[in-house]
């Protein structure tokens, strides 16, 4: 298959590892510096569409809407905004082949592709697409945070509260989580790997969606995200 990835350069290695060398890949970055560059990028993406079998859109806005009218599956990164929220005012047809997916760094290259669906009638197409991509998948509710981002970001948030309260050091918390729960990373190392700003965005979106105290962002995490700096582990 020819996989087109929009604004996914930061997880390019994960995409290639996830789906393997049997597929062709095109990566486009829509972080335009001026209008002329934007027009050239749109032209290039549309030209590539003739040979594309599936589109994955990352975190760079709504360029995926260029492909929403085509009969190819389009997967939209939905960790901090559900499909229904992101498409509410865009006039996208109900039968469009749109799916949400978990595209945060460290969470792409996993055995399961975590997805939500725009239209329940498209589940068969989803199954066919995932089979062609060579990946297992699970459908989750179209809610902000999906499942894995919600869990991982909540763990990071709780770790920040623990650090803020002076209960343990950053290093001790990371070590304790790795040894005690067999997680691949401690919460602060994981926050750095995902991107602290992305963790903050997921938690903030979940808080506004649910007003559940579990997702209220720790002030320490908020300050770190707004500073644009990783945790100094």
PDB file of C-alpha atoms in Angstrom:
ATOM      1  CA  UNK A   1       0.000   0.000   0.000  1.00  0.00           C
ATOM      2  CA  UNK A   2       0.965   3.631  -0.470  1.00  0.00           C
ATOM      3  CA  UNK A   3       0.646   5.384   2.915  1.00  0.00           C
ATOM      4  CA  UNK A   4       0.519   9.171   2.943  1.00  0.00           C
ATOM      5  CA  UNK A   5       1.316  10.770   6.306  1.00  0.00           C
ATOM      6  CA  UNK A   6       0.506  14.447   6.890  1.00  0.00           C
ATOM      7  CA  UNK A   7       2.390  16.210   9.700  1.00  0.00           C
ATOM      8  CA  UNK A   8       3.820  12.983  11.051  1.00  0.00           C
ATOM      9  CA  UNK A   9       7.542  13.590  10.626  1.00  0.00           C
ATOM     10  CA  UNK A  10       8.062  13.366  14.379  1.00  0.00           C
ATOM     11  CA  UNK A  11       6.790   9.762  14.317  1.00  0.00           C
ATOM     12  CA  UNK A  12       8.117   8.763  10.882  1.00  0.00           C
ATOM     13  CA  UNK A  13      10.343   6.034  12.313  1.00  0.00           C
ATOM     14  CA  UNK A  14       7.380   4.645  14.261  1.00  0.00           C
ATOM     15  CA  UNK A  15       5.161   4.562  11.176  1.00  0.00           C
ATOM     16  CA  UNK A  16       7.805   2.724   9.187  1.00  0.00           C
ATOM     17  CA  UNK A  17       8.415   0.260  12.019  1.00  0.00           C
ATOM     18  CA  UNK A  18       4.686  -0.213  12.634  1.00  0.00           C
ATOM     19  CA  UNK A  19       3.662  -1.044   9.080  1.00  0.00           C
ATOM     20  CA  UNK A  20       6.981  -2.307   7.764  1.00  0.00           C
ATOM     21  CA  UNK A  21       9.016  -2.024   4.549  1.00  0.00           C
ATOM     22  CA  UNK A  22       6.452  -3.722   2.311  1.00  0.00           C
ATOM     23  CA  UNK A  23       4.564  -0.409   1.938  1.00  0.00           C
ATOM     24  CA  UNK A  24       5.439   2.877   0.215  1.00  0.00           C
ATOM     25  CA  UNK A  25       5.427   6.051   2.323  1.00  0.00           C
ATOM     26  CA  UNK A  26       5.008   9.764   1.582  1.00  0.00           C
ATOM     27  CA  UNK A  27       5.424  12.321   4.367  1.00  0.00           C
ATOM     28  CA  UNK A  28       4.187  15.908   4.072  1.00  0.00           C
ATOM     29  CA  UNK A  29       4.726  18.708   6.569  1.00  0.00           C
ATOM     30  CA  UNK A  30       2.074  21.446   6.388  1.00  0.00           C
ATOM     31  CA  UNK A  31       3.903  23.884   8.657  1.00  0.00           C
ATOM     32  CA  UNK A  32       3.992  26.495   5.915  1.00  0.00           C
ATOM     33  CA  UNK A  33       6.211  29.564   6.080  1.00  0.00           C
ATOM     34  CA  UNK A  34       4.176  31.494   3.489  1.00  0.00           C
ATOM     35  CA  UNK A  35       1.172  31.215   1.164  1.00  0.00           C
ATOM     36  CA  UNK A  36       3.239  30.190  -1.855  1.00  0.00           C
ATOM     37  CA  UNK A  37       4.757  27.288   0.085  1.00  0.00           C
ATOM     38  CA  UNK A  38       1.293  26.296   1.270  1.00  0.00           C
ATOM     39  CA  UNK A  39      -0.018  26.224  -2.306  1.00  0.00           C
ATOM     40  CA  UNK A  40       2.928  24.088  -3.464  1.00  0.00           C
ATOM     41  CA  UNK A  41       2.412  21.637  -0.615  1.00  0.00           C
ATOM     42  CA  UNK A  42      -1.306  21.297  -1.373  1.00  0.00           C
ATOM     43  CA  UNK A  43      -0.475  20.686  -5.037  1.00  0.00           C
ATOM     44  CA  UNK A  44       2.049  18.001  -4.128  1.00  0.00           C
ATOM     45  CA  UNK A  45      -0.360  16.256  -1.745  1.00  0.00           C
ATOM     46  CA  UNK A  46      -3.159  16.241  -4.290  1.00  0.00           C
ATOM     47  CA  UNK A  47      -0.818  14.924  -6.966  1.00  0.00           C
ATOM     48  CA  UNK A  48       0.212  12.102  -4.643  1.00  0.00           C
ATOM     49  CA  UNK A  49      -3.442  11.270  -3.970  1.00  0.00           C
ATOM     50  CA  UNK A  50      -3.696   9.475  -7.317  1.00  0.00           C
ATOM     51  CA  UNK A  51      -1.548   6.651  -5.981  1.00  0.00           C
ATOM     52  CA  UNK A  52      -2.382   6.811  -2.257  1.00  0.00           C
ATOM     53  CA  UNK A  53      -4.259   3.951  -0.585  1.00  0.00           C
ATOM     54  CA  UNK A  54      -4.570   5.372   2.939  1.00  0.00           C
ATOM     55  CA  UNK A  55      -3.933   8.715   4.670  1.00  0.00           C
ATOM     56  CA  UNK A  56      -2.772   9.304   8.244  1.00  0.00           C
ATOM     57  CA  UNK A  57      -3.004  12.878   9.499  1.00  0.00           C
ATOM     58  CA  UNK A  58      -0.964  14.011  12.490  1.00  0.00           C
ATOM     59  CA  UNK A  59      -1.152  17.212  14.484  1.00  0.00           C
ATOM     60  CA  UNK A  60      -0.908  19.953  11.880  1.00  0.00           C
ATOM     61  CA  UNK A  61      -4.501  21.068  11.476  1.00  0.00           C
ATOM     62  CA  UNK A  62      -7.097  19.860   9.005  1.00  0.00           C
ATOM     63  CA  UNK A  63      -5.216  19.270   5.763  1.00  0.00           C
ATOM     64  CA  UNK A  64      -6.707  15.773   5.770  1.00  0.00           C
ATOM     65  CA  UNK A  65      -9.994  17.361   4.637  1.00  0.00           C
ATOM     66  CA  UNK A  66      -8.431  17.536   1.169  1.00  0.00           C
ATOM     67  CA  UNK A  67      -8.924  13.767   1.057  1.00  0.00           C
ATOM     68  CA  UNK A  68     -12.217  13.443   2.941  1.00  0.00           C
ATOM     69  CA  UNK A  69     -14.260  13.310  -0.279  1.00  0.00           C
ATOM     70  CA  UNK A  70     -12.154  10.541  -1.831  1.00  0.00           C
ATOM     71  CA  UNK A  71     -12.859   6.843  -1.518  1.00  0.00           C
ATOM     72  CA  UNK A  72      -9.716   6.170   0.494  1.00  0.00           C
ATOM     73  CA  UNK A  73      -9.551   5.753   4.282  1.00  0.00           C
ATOM     74  CA  UNK A  74      -8.314   8.785   6.198  1.00  0.00           C
ATOM     75  CA  UNK A  75      -7.096   8.370   9.791  1.00  0.00           C
ATOM     76  CA  UNK A  76      -7.065  11.521  11.929  1.00  0.00           C
ATOM     77  CA  UNK A  77      -4.984  11.880  15.106  1.00  0.00           C
ATOM     78  CA  UNK A  78      -7.702  12.063  17.768  1.00  0.00           C
ATOM     79  CA  UNK A  79      -5.933  12.078  21.122  1.00  0.00           C
ATOM     80  CA  UNK A  80      -6.924  15.614  22.095  1.00  0.00           C
ATOM     81  CA  UNK A  81     -10.012  16.123  19.927  1.00  0.00           C
ATOM     82  CA  UNK A  82     -12.690  13.610  18.996  1.00  0.00           C
ATOM     83  CA  UNK A  83     -13.751  13.147  15.375  1.00  0.00           C
ATOM     84  CA  UNK A  84     -17.186  14.611  16.051  1.00  0.00           C
ATOM     85  CA  UNK A  85     -15.581  17.726  17.560  1.00  0.00           C
ATOM     86  CA  UNK A  86     -13.000  18.224  14.828  1.00  0.00           C
ATOM     87  CA  UNK A  87     -15.532  17.717  12.006  1.00  0.00           C
ATOM     88  CA  UNK A  88     -18.574  19.386  13.540  1.00  0.00           C
ATOM     89  CA  UNK A  89     -18.418  22.523  11.384  1.00  0.00           C
ATOM     90  CA  UNK A  90     -16.610  21.166   8.339  1.00  0.00           C
ATOM     91  CA  UNK A  91     -19.568  19.776   6.397  1.00  0.00           C
ATOM     92  CA  UNK A  92     -17.972  16.367   5.973  1.00  0.00           C
ATOM     93  CA  UNK A  93     -20.280  13.751   4.464  1.00  0.00           C
ATOM     94  CA  UNK A  94     -21.537  11.144   6.910  1.00  0.00           C
ATOM     95  CA  UNK A  95     -20.303   8.355   4.645  1.00  0.00           C
ATOM     96  CA  UNK A  96     -16.735   9.712   4.461  1.00  0.00           C
ATOM     97  CA  UNK A  97     -14.114   7.080   5.238  1.00  0.00           C
ATOM     98  CA  UNK A  98     -12.787   8.896   8.293  1.00  0.00           C
ATOM     99  CA  UNK A  99     -11.358   7.247  11.385  1.00  0.00           C
ATOM    100  CA  UNK A 100      -9.666   8.552  14.519  1.00  0.00           C
ATOM    101  CA  UNK A 101      -6.412   7.003  15.695  1.00  0.00           C
ATOM    102  CA  UNK A 102      -3.864   7.316  18.472  1.00  0.00           C
ATOM    103  CA  UNK A 103      -0.839   8.964  16.893  1.00  0.00           C
ATOM    104  CA  UNK A 104       1.117  10.274  19.875  1.00  0.00           C
ATOM    105  CA  UNK A 105       4.864   9.575  19.864  1.00  0.00           C
ATOM    106  CA  UNK A 106       5.688   6.181  21.463  1.00  0.00           C
ATOM    107  CA  UNK A 107       2.067   5.026  20.918  1.00  0.00           C
ATOM    108  CA  UNK A 108       2.064   4.479  17.136  1.00  0.00           C
ATOM    109  CA  UNK A 109       4.293   1.414  16.875  1.00  0.00           C
ATOM    110  CA  UNK A 110       2.205  -1.025  18.907  1.00  0.00           C
ATOM    111  CA  UNK A 111       0.613  -4.369  17.981  1.00  0.00           C
ATOM    112  CA  UNK A 112      -2.860  -2.768  18.050  1.00  0.00           C
ATOM    113  CA  UNK A 113      -3.943   0.259  16.041  1.00  0.00           C
ATOM    114  CA  UNK A 114      -6.336   2.163  18.321  1.00  0.00           C
ATOM    115  CA  UNK A 115      -9.141   3.680  16.241  1.00  0.00           C
ATOM    116  CA  UNK A 116     -12.544   5.367  16.459  1.00  0.00           C
ATOM    117  CA  UNK A 117     -15.078   5.535  13.635  1.00  0.00           C
ATOM    118  CA  UNK A 118     -16.916   8.451  12.038  1.00  0.00           C
ATOM    119  CA  UNK A 119     -19.608   6.214  10.539  1.00  0.00           C
ATOM    120  CA  UNK A 120     -20.446   2.783  11.927  1.00  0.00           C
ATOM    121  CA  UNK A 121     -21.239   1.570   8.413  1.00  0.00           C
ATOM    122  CA  UNK A 122     -17.545   1.851   7.538  1.00  0.00           C
ATOM    123  CA  UNK A 123     -16.359  -0.864   9.924  1.00  0.00           C
ATOM    124  CA  UNK A 124     -15.935  -3.369   7.107  1.00  0.00           C
ATOM    125  CA  UNK A 125     -13.723  -0.933   5.199  1.00  0.00           C
ATOM    126  CA  UNK A 126     -11.724  -0.410   8.383  1.00  0.00           C
ATOM    127  CA  UNK A 127     -11.215  -4.165   8.720  1.00  0.00           C
ATOM    128  CA  UNK A 128     -10.098  -4.447   5.087  1.00  0.00           C
ATOM    129  CA  UNK A 129      -7.705  -1.503   5.431  1.00  0.00           C
ATOM    130  CA  UNK A 130      -6.090  -2.814   8.606  1.00  0.00           C
ATOM    131  CA  UNK A 131      -5.714  -6.251   7.023  1.00  0.00           C
ATOM    132  CA  UNK A 132      -3.959  -4.672   4.034  1.00  0.00           C
ATOM    133  CA  UNK A 133      -1.727  -2.670   6.384  1.00  0.00           C
ATOM    134  CA  UNK A 134      -0.906  -5.855   8.268  1.00  0.00           C
ATOM    135  CA  UNK A 135      -2.032  -4.631  11.672  1.00  0.00           C
ATOM    136  CA  UNK A 136      -4.497  -5.753  14.294  1.00  0.00           C
ATOM    137  CA  UNK A 137      -6.790  -3.010  15.584  1.00  0.00           C
ATOM    138  CA  UNK A 138      -9.384  -2.198  18.211  1.00  0.00           C
ATOM    139  CA  UNK A 139     -12.294   0.211  17.872  1.00  0.00           C
ATOM    140  CA  UNK A 140     -12.764   2.540  20.848  1.00  0.00           C
ATOM    141  CA  UNK A 141     -15.375   5.203  21.605  1.00  0.00           C
ATOM    142  CA  UNK A 142     -15.058   8.504  19.765  1.00  0.00           C
ATOM    143  CA  UNK A 143     -14.144  10.461  22.875  1.00  0.00           C
ATOM    144  CA  UNK A 144     -11.296  12.827  23.458  1.00  0.00           C
ATOM    145  CA  UNK A 145      -8.318  10.921  24.871  1.00  0.00           C
ATOM    146  CA  UNK A 146      -9.364   7.652  23.244  1.00  0.00           C
ATOM    147  CA  UNK A 147      -8.083   4.962  25.677  1.00  0.00           C
ATOM    148  CA  UNK A 148      -4.294   4.741  25.809  1.00  0.00           C
ATOM    149  CA  UNK A 149      -3.583   8.504  25.730  1.00  0.00           C
ATOM    150  CA  UNK A 150      -6.159   8.986  28.478  1.00  0.00           C
ATOM    151  CA  UNK A 151      -4.491   6.377  30.711  1.00  0.00           C
ATOM    152  CA  UNK A 152      -0.861   7.313  30.028  1.00  0.00           C
ATOM    153  CA  UNK A 153      -1.416  11.067  30.383  1.00  0.00           C
ATOM    154  CA  UNK A 154      -3.352  10.551  33.598  1.00  0.00           C
ATOM    155  CA  UNK A 155      -0.427   8.544  35.023  1.00  0.00           C
ATOM    156  CA  UNK A 156       1.960  11.353  34.056  1.00  0.00           C
ATOM    157  CA  UNK A 157      -0.345  13.907  35.682  1.00  0.00           C
ATOM    158  CA  UNK A 158      -0.498  11.923  38.941  1.00  0.00           C
ATOM    159  CA  UNK A 159       3.303  11.632  38.917  1.00  0.00           C
ATOM    160  CA  UNK A 160       3.501  15.422  38.638  1.00  0.00           C
ATOM    161  CA  UNK A 161       1.232  15.846  41.660  1.00  0.00           C
ATOM    162  CA  UNK A 162       3.452  13.404  43.598  1.00  0.00           C
ATOM    163  CA  UNK A 163       6.556  15.405  42.678  1.00  0.00           C
ATOM    164  CA  UNK A 164       4.871  18.726  43.420  1.00  0.00           C
ATOM    165  CA  UNK A 165       3.898  17.503  46.894  1.00  0.00           C
ATOM    166  CA  UNK A 166       7.511  16.510  47.583  1.00  0.00           C
ATOM    167  CA  UNK A 167       6.645  12.856  48.162  1.00  0.00           C
ATOM    168  CA  UNK A 168       9.398  11.551  45.872  1.00  0.00           C
ATOM    169  CA  UNK A 169      11.953  12.756  43.349  1.00  0.00           C
ATOM    170  CA  UNK A 170      11.487  12.589  39.605  1.00  0.00           C
ATOM    171  CA  UNK A 171      14.138   9.884  39.351  1.00  0.00           C
ATOM    172  CA  UNK A 172      12.596   7.774  42.129  1.00  0.00           C
ATOM    173  CA  UNK A 173       9.117   8.011  40.586  1.00  0.00           C
ATOM    174  CA  UNK A 174      10.394   6.914  37.175  1.00  0.00           C
ATOM    175  CA  UNK A 175      12.412   4.066  38.660  1.00  0.00           C
ATOM    176  CA  UNK A 176       9.532   2.926  40.852  1.00  0.00           C
ATOM    177  CA  UNK A 177       7.085   2.822  37.926  1.00  0.00           C
ATOM    178  CA  UNK A 178       9.482   0.887  35.722  1.00  0.00           C
ATOM    179  CA  UNK A 179      10.402  -1.674  38.367  1.00  0.00           C
ATOM    180  CA  UNK A 180       7.042  -1.851  40.132  1.00  0.00           C
ATOM    181  CA  UNK A 181       4.691  -1.944  37.128  1.00  0.00           C
ATOM    182  CA  UNK A 182       7.061  -3.059  34.355  1.00  0.00           C
ATOM    183  CA  UNK A 183       6.131  -0.005  32.286  1.00  0.00           C
ATOM    184  CA  UNK A 184       8.539   0.656  29.391  1.00  0.00           C
ATOM    185  CA  UNK A 185       9.284   4.138  30.786  1.00  0.00           C
ATOM    186  CA  UNK A 186       8.748   6.097  33.931  1.00  0.00           C
ATOM    187  CA  UNK A 187       6.073   8.825  33.694  1.00  0.00           C
ATOM    188  CA  UNK A 188       8.521  11.734  33.340  1.00  0.00           C
ATOM    189  CA  UNK A 189      10.615   9.975  30.705  1.00  0.00           C
ATOM    190  CA  UNK A 190       7.373   9.073  28.944  1.00  0.00           C
ATOM    191  CA  UNK A 191       6.170  12.681  29.081  1.00  0.00           C
ATOM    192  CA  UNK A 192       9.422  13.794  27.463  1.00  0.00           C
ATOM    193  CA  UNK A 193       9.152  11.117  24.773  1.00  0.00           C
ATOM    194  CA  UNK A 194       5.539  12.030  23.944  1.00  0.00           C
ATOM    195  CA  UNK A 195       6.175  15.755  24.333  1.00  0.00           C
ATOM    196  CA  UNK A 196       5.111  17.572  27.493  1.00  0.00           C
ATOM    197  CA  UNK A 197       2.987  19.998  25.456  1.00  0.00           C
ATOM    198  CA  UNK A 198       1.093  17.090  23.894  1.00  0.00           C
ATOM    199  CA  UNK A 199       0.459  15.511  27.302  1.00  0.00           C
ATOM    200  CA  UNK A 200      -0.866  18.832  28.557  1.00  0.00           C
ATOM    201  CA  UNK A 201      -3.118  19.211  25.487  1.00  0.00           C
ATOM    202  CA  UNK A 202      -4.678  15.767  26.022  1.00  0.00           C
ATOM    203  CA  UNK A 203      -5.315  16.371  29.722  1.00  0.00           C
ATOM    204  CA  UNK A 204      -6.701  19.861  29.146  1.00  0.00           C
ATOM    205  CA  UNK A 205      -9.064  18.527  26.476  1.00  0.00           C
ATOM    206  CA  UNK A 206     -10.236  15.708  28.752  1.00  0.00           C
ATOM    207  CA  UNK A 207     -10.804  18.139  31.619  1.00  0.00           C
ATOM    208  CA  UNK A 208     -12.975  20.390  29.444  1.00  0.00           C
ATOM    209  CA  UNK A 209     -14.849  17.357  28.108  1.00  0.00           C
ATOM    210  CA  UNK A 210     -15.567  15.653  31.441  1.00  0.00           C
ATOM    211  CA  UNK A 211     -14.774  18.074  34.306  1.00  0.00           C
ATOM    212  CA  UNK A 212     -13.618  14.946  36.100  1.00  0.00           C
ATOM    213  CA  UNK A 213     -11.132  15.841  38.849  1.00  0.00           C
ATOM    214  CA  UNK A 214      -8.885  12.986  37.669  1.00  0.00           C
ATOM    215  CA  UNK A 215      -8.001  15.010  34.578  1.00  0.00           C
ATOM    216  CA  UNK A 216      -7.455  18.383  36.210  1.00  0.00           C
ATOM    217  CA  UNK A 217      -3.970  19.367  35.081  1.00  0.00           C
ATOM    218  CA  UNK A 218      -1.286  19.543  37.751  1.00  0.00           C
ATOM    219  CA  UNK A 219       0.115  23.109  37.938  1.00  0.00           C
ATOM    220  CA  UNK A 220       3.655  21.719  37.723  1.00  0.00           C
ATOM    221  CA  UNK A 221       2.834  19.953  34.461  1.00  0.00           C
ATOM    222  CA  UNK A 222       1.115  23.047  33.077  1.00  0.00           C
ATOM    223  CA  UNK A 223       4.127  25.250  33.838  1.00  0.00           C
ATOM    224  CA  UNK A 224       6.465  22.730  32.220  1.00  0.00           C
ATOM    225  CA  UNK A 225       4.306  22.505  29.101  1.00  0.00           C
ATOM    226  CA  UNK A 226       3.972  26.255  28.743  1.00  0.00           C
ATOM    227  CA  UNK A 227       7.727  26.657  29.110  1.00  0.00           C
ATOM    228  CA  UNK A 228       8.226  24.345  26.123  1.00  0.00           C
ATOM    229  CA  UNK A 229      10.897  22.394  27.965  1.00  0.00           C
ATOM    230  CA  UNK A 230      11.141  18.678  28.752  1.00  0.00           C
ATOM    231  CA  UNK A 231      11.455  17.457  32.323  1.00  0.00           C
ATOM    232  CA  UNK A 232      15.025  17.569  33.572  1.00  0.00           C
ATOM    233  CA  UNK A 233      15.346  13.965  34.654  1.00  0.00           C
TER     234      UNK A 233
END
